[in-house]
Amino acid sequence: MTKPTTSRLIGKPVQRKEGREKVTGAARYVDDITFPDMLHGTTVRSAVARGRILRIHFGDGIPWDEFTIVTAKDIPAKNCVALLIEDQPCLADGVVNHPEEAVVLLAHRDKYLLEEARRAVRVEYEPLPAIFTIEDSLAKKEIIWGADNIFKSFLVEKGDADAAMATAEIIVEGEYETGAQEQLYIEPQGMIARASAAEGVTVWGSLQCPYYVHKALKGIFGEPPERIRVVQTETGGGFGGKEEYPSMLAGHAALLALKSGKAVKMIYDRAEDMAATTKRHPSRTRHRTGLTRDGKLVAMDIDFTIDGGAYETLSPVVLSRGTIHAAGPYLCPHVRVRSRAVATNMPPHGAFRGFGAPQSVFALERHMDRVADAIGITPEELRRRNFIHQGETLAVSQVVREKVDMDKLMTRAFELSDYHAKRARFCAENARGGAIQRGIGFAAFLHGAGFTGSGEEYLASEAAMEATAEGRVRVFAGSTEMGQGTNTIFTQIAAETLGIDADHIEIVQPDTAHVPNSGPTVASRTTMIVGKLVETAAKSIQQTLIDNRLLAPGYRAAEFAPACARYIAECGPLKSFAKYRQPQDLHWDDEKYQGDAYGAYGWAVYVAEVSVDVRTAETRVEDFVAVQEVGTVINPVLAAGQVEGGVAQGIGFALYENIVWREGRMINGQMTNYIMPTSMDVPPIRVCFEEVPYERGPAGAKGIGELPLDGTAPAIANALAHATGIDIRRIPVTPEVLAEMLEAVHA
Ligand code: MTE
Ligand code: MOS
């Protein structure tokens, strides 16, 4: 397939659909919505990491009879937030398993009195021993979940890694760690609920996945699906952080609403959001890599562990993606990846842009630079000798069908960043031992778009479309806009397919009462998977009009509305519907964890240039080049924005964002001491797309949303290693950490 040369809207910087509302302040976020007689809700949380609840004291001086008070015993049906399994209670009942676990809910009209009341509730515990590290969890120092603290484990095997390793001429080992990271969406979590025996439950809130919340509420309230309604309000970012937790918060607000008989609003402030909601899983990866003397991969043995926190949430899915991406875009005949997600008494870790891949890709790409060093070839040469090509087989035994050309991406990235000249120049300059040391490094990686394995088949996503007599077209899907561009991309696809103007397309607000389940807005799947459904639904409306001889192929835009009007007058509503169907040639074996893990991958090479002031141990990212192939680019401004934002988050992951834990509690939960990159810390980011249309994507597009987070941190860490000669094994490399390492080197 080639890019349509006639395309009016694909590849064009069509303006963000909801942009005007956002910049003028007209957009309505959940905290902008009020109901008459509405109460505010708050949460009394566990002060200990693990313990038995002995008593709950309601302190003096508070008019408790004015408050709605909810505990676990008020839950109408099941006390659990249903996701993959049902291990996480909506409210702690008898025991707590992590700090900040919700124990009591309060509601009152006056939110200031509410805060005083929250502080007046004291929960008395009998403390139980708790564990906080991957090591303690694996060592079963305390069994805190299931029989062995293991939420999930995977084994991926290709060939015979042990036998091949024995034949390797060189073996290089290494262990790598990444820390937790907060999603830091601009808008913290928030939800409003109404609930009654007569009408069921309705929630409005900031969320990524309306149907996840819907499922959880069904379980908590024991209501049939039609009596639960979930409406997404304008959402100020999610980054994975609004996949799991909104189900919990919706449950809380709805429980208070049911008991009080009033609408209840719960909005977290930044401190509560940081303390209580999910973060990126901390990880530890061990590599053992066998090669020939000239740098051909012979065997890879990878061991990947993530800390899931106290409940399972989406840890198995995060682990799965991290596992599949752990061996990267390389051809190696013998690979074994063993992985597990373990339980600790930390607040549950959850989805965060990249879903485990940024963790395992950091380890691999840092390791590859060390391997090159050990062999005595350049990092570039090592990658070039081992890049995967079309027709070759990835670690999960998936034959790559795409026309992948990693060499070309690398060459382009090196040209744009002047990599070779800078690498040589920095080496020479650094040798003179100045206060500022410079380095340049890169990472090569791939990122699968869409749900893993049979995930898309199982989801069986649906989208619908309706045209009005005025020729306006409405798109119905549960996919949410959270800044990444869903509304605009769907608009471009629908308008392009129908041959009409972008302003004739309307994206219906995700509301489970009105939109079909197009699956969760995760896994960079919206454009590629749901966008394709939008394209199919649009083609079907068009075909209906053509079949009824109301339009002829090649019609002009102005003919569309009259055709719709005539159809509706003569035949009734003009609607269409599209459902995902798994391509026949994609096969996945869930038992062996082998096969077509993803329908398509994005491919990329990122180059980072850093400078380090060896007196202050501060690292600056001076320049950044991001070259990727993600199929056809539907909207160049939004696509570049995805890369720029992802790189900024990756800079935070690599250099700044450090969560300080004490007994499982985040103690730097403020933006004054949890340091994220600001505009001053983000260099010019040069974004370049190599476009190879993907035949199954809408207009040839694949996914892009998460990919930029995978390669940024390892590119920076490799540049930092180049600048300082320090073997970076763990991120974030804050100035404090780097200062210690520099001292050790110079001591
Ligand atoms: N971009 C913005 N502006 N805001 C977000 O919340 N989330 C990221 C990414 N980019 C996010 C974002 C995550 S975690 C995912 S999975 C994808 O967008 C989801 O959207 P997509 O399916 O449209 O790529
Ligand atoms: Mo993204 S972590 O899949 O929401």
PDB file of C-alpha atoms and ligand atoms in Angstrom, residues 208 238-243 321 351-355 482 521-524 706, ligand 2:
ATOM      1  CA  GLN A 208      -9.180   6.383  30.408  1.00  0.00           C
ATOM      2  CA  GLY A 238      -3.860   9.860  32.013  1.00  0.00           C
ATOM      3  CA  PHE A 239      -0.550   8.321  30.926  1.00  0.00           C
ATOM      4  CA  GLY A 240      -1.804   4.963  32.201  1.00  0.00           C
ATOM      5  CA  GLY A 241      -2.528   6.402  35.650  1.00  0.00           C
ATOM      6  CA  LYS A 242      -6.245   6.533  34.909  1.00  0.00           C
ATOM      7  CA  GLU A 243      -6.601   2.907  33.899  1.00  0.00           C
ATOM      8  CA  ARG A 321       4.706  -6.241  27.709  1.00  0.00           C
ATOM      9  CA  ALA A 351      -0.043   1.135  34.161  1.00  0.00           C
ATOM     10  CA  PHE A 352       2.242   3.920  33.030  1.00  0.00           C
ATOM     11  CA  ARG A 353       2.995   4.809  29.435  1.00  0.00           C
ATOM     12  CA  GLY A 354       4.997   1.958  27.982  1.00  0.00           C
ATOM     13  CA  PHE A 355       3.578  -0.686  30.289  1.00  0.00           C
ATOM     14  CA  MET A 482      -6.811  12.523  27.199  1.00  0.00           C
ATOM     15  CA  THR A 521      -7.724   3.651  25.808  1.00  0.00           C
ATOM     16  CA  VAL A 522      -4.406   1.988  26.469  1.00  0.00           C
ATOM     17  CA  ALA A 523      -1.564   0.188  24.741  1.00  0.00           C
ATOM     18  CA  SER A 524      -1.275   2.807  21.960  1.00  0.00           C
ATOM     19  CA  GLU A 706       3.909   4.867  24.355  1.00  0.00           C
TER      20      GLU A 706
HETATM   21 MO1  MOS B   2      -1.092   3.418  28.470  1.00  0.00          MO
HETATM   22  S1  MOS B   2       0.107   2.816  30.025  1.00  0.00           S
HETATM   23  O1  MOS B   2      -1.375   1.766  27.969  1.00  0.00           O
HETATM   24  O2  MOS B   2      -2.508   3.898  29.272  1.00  0.00           O
END
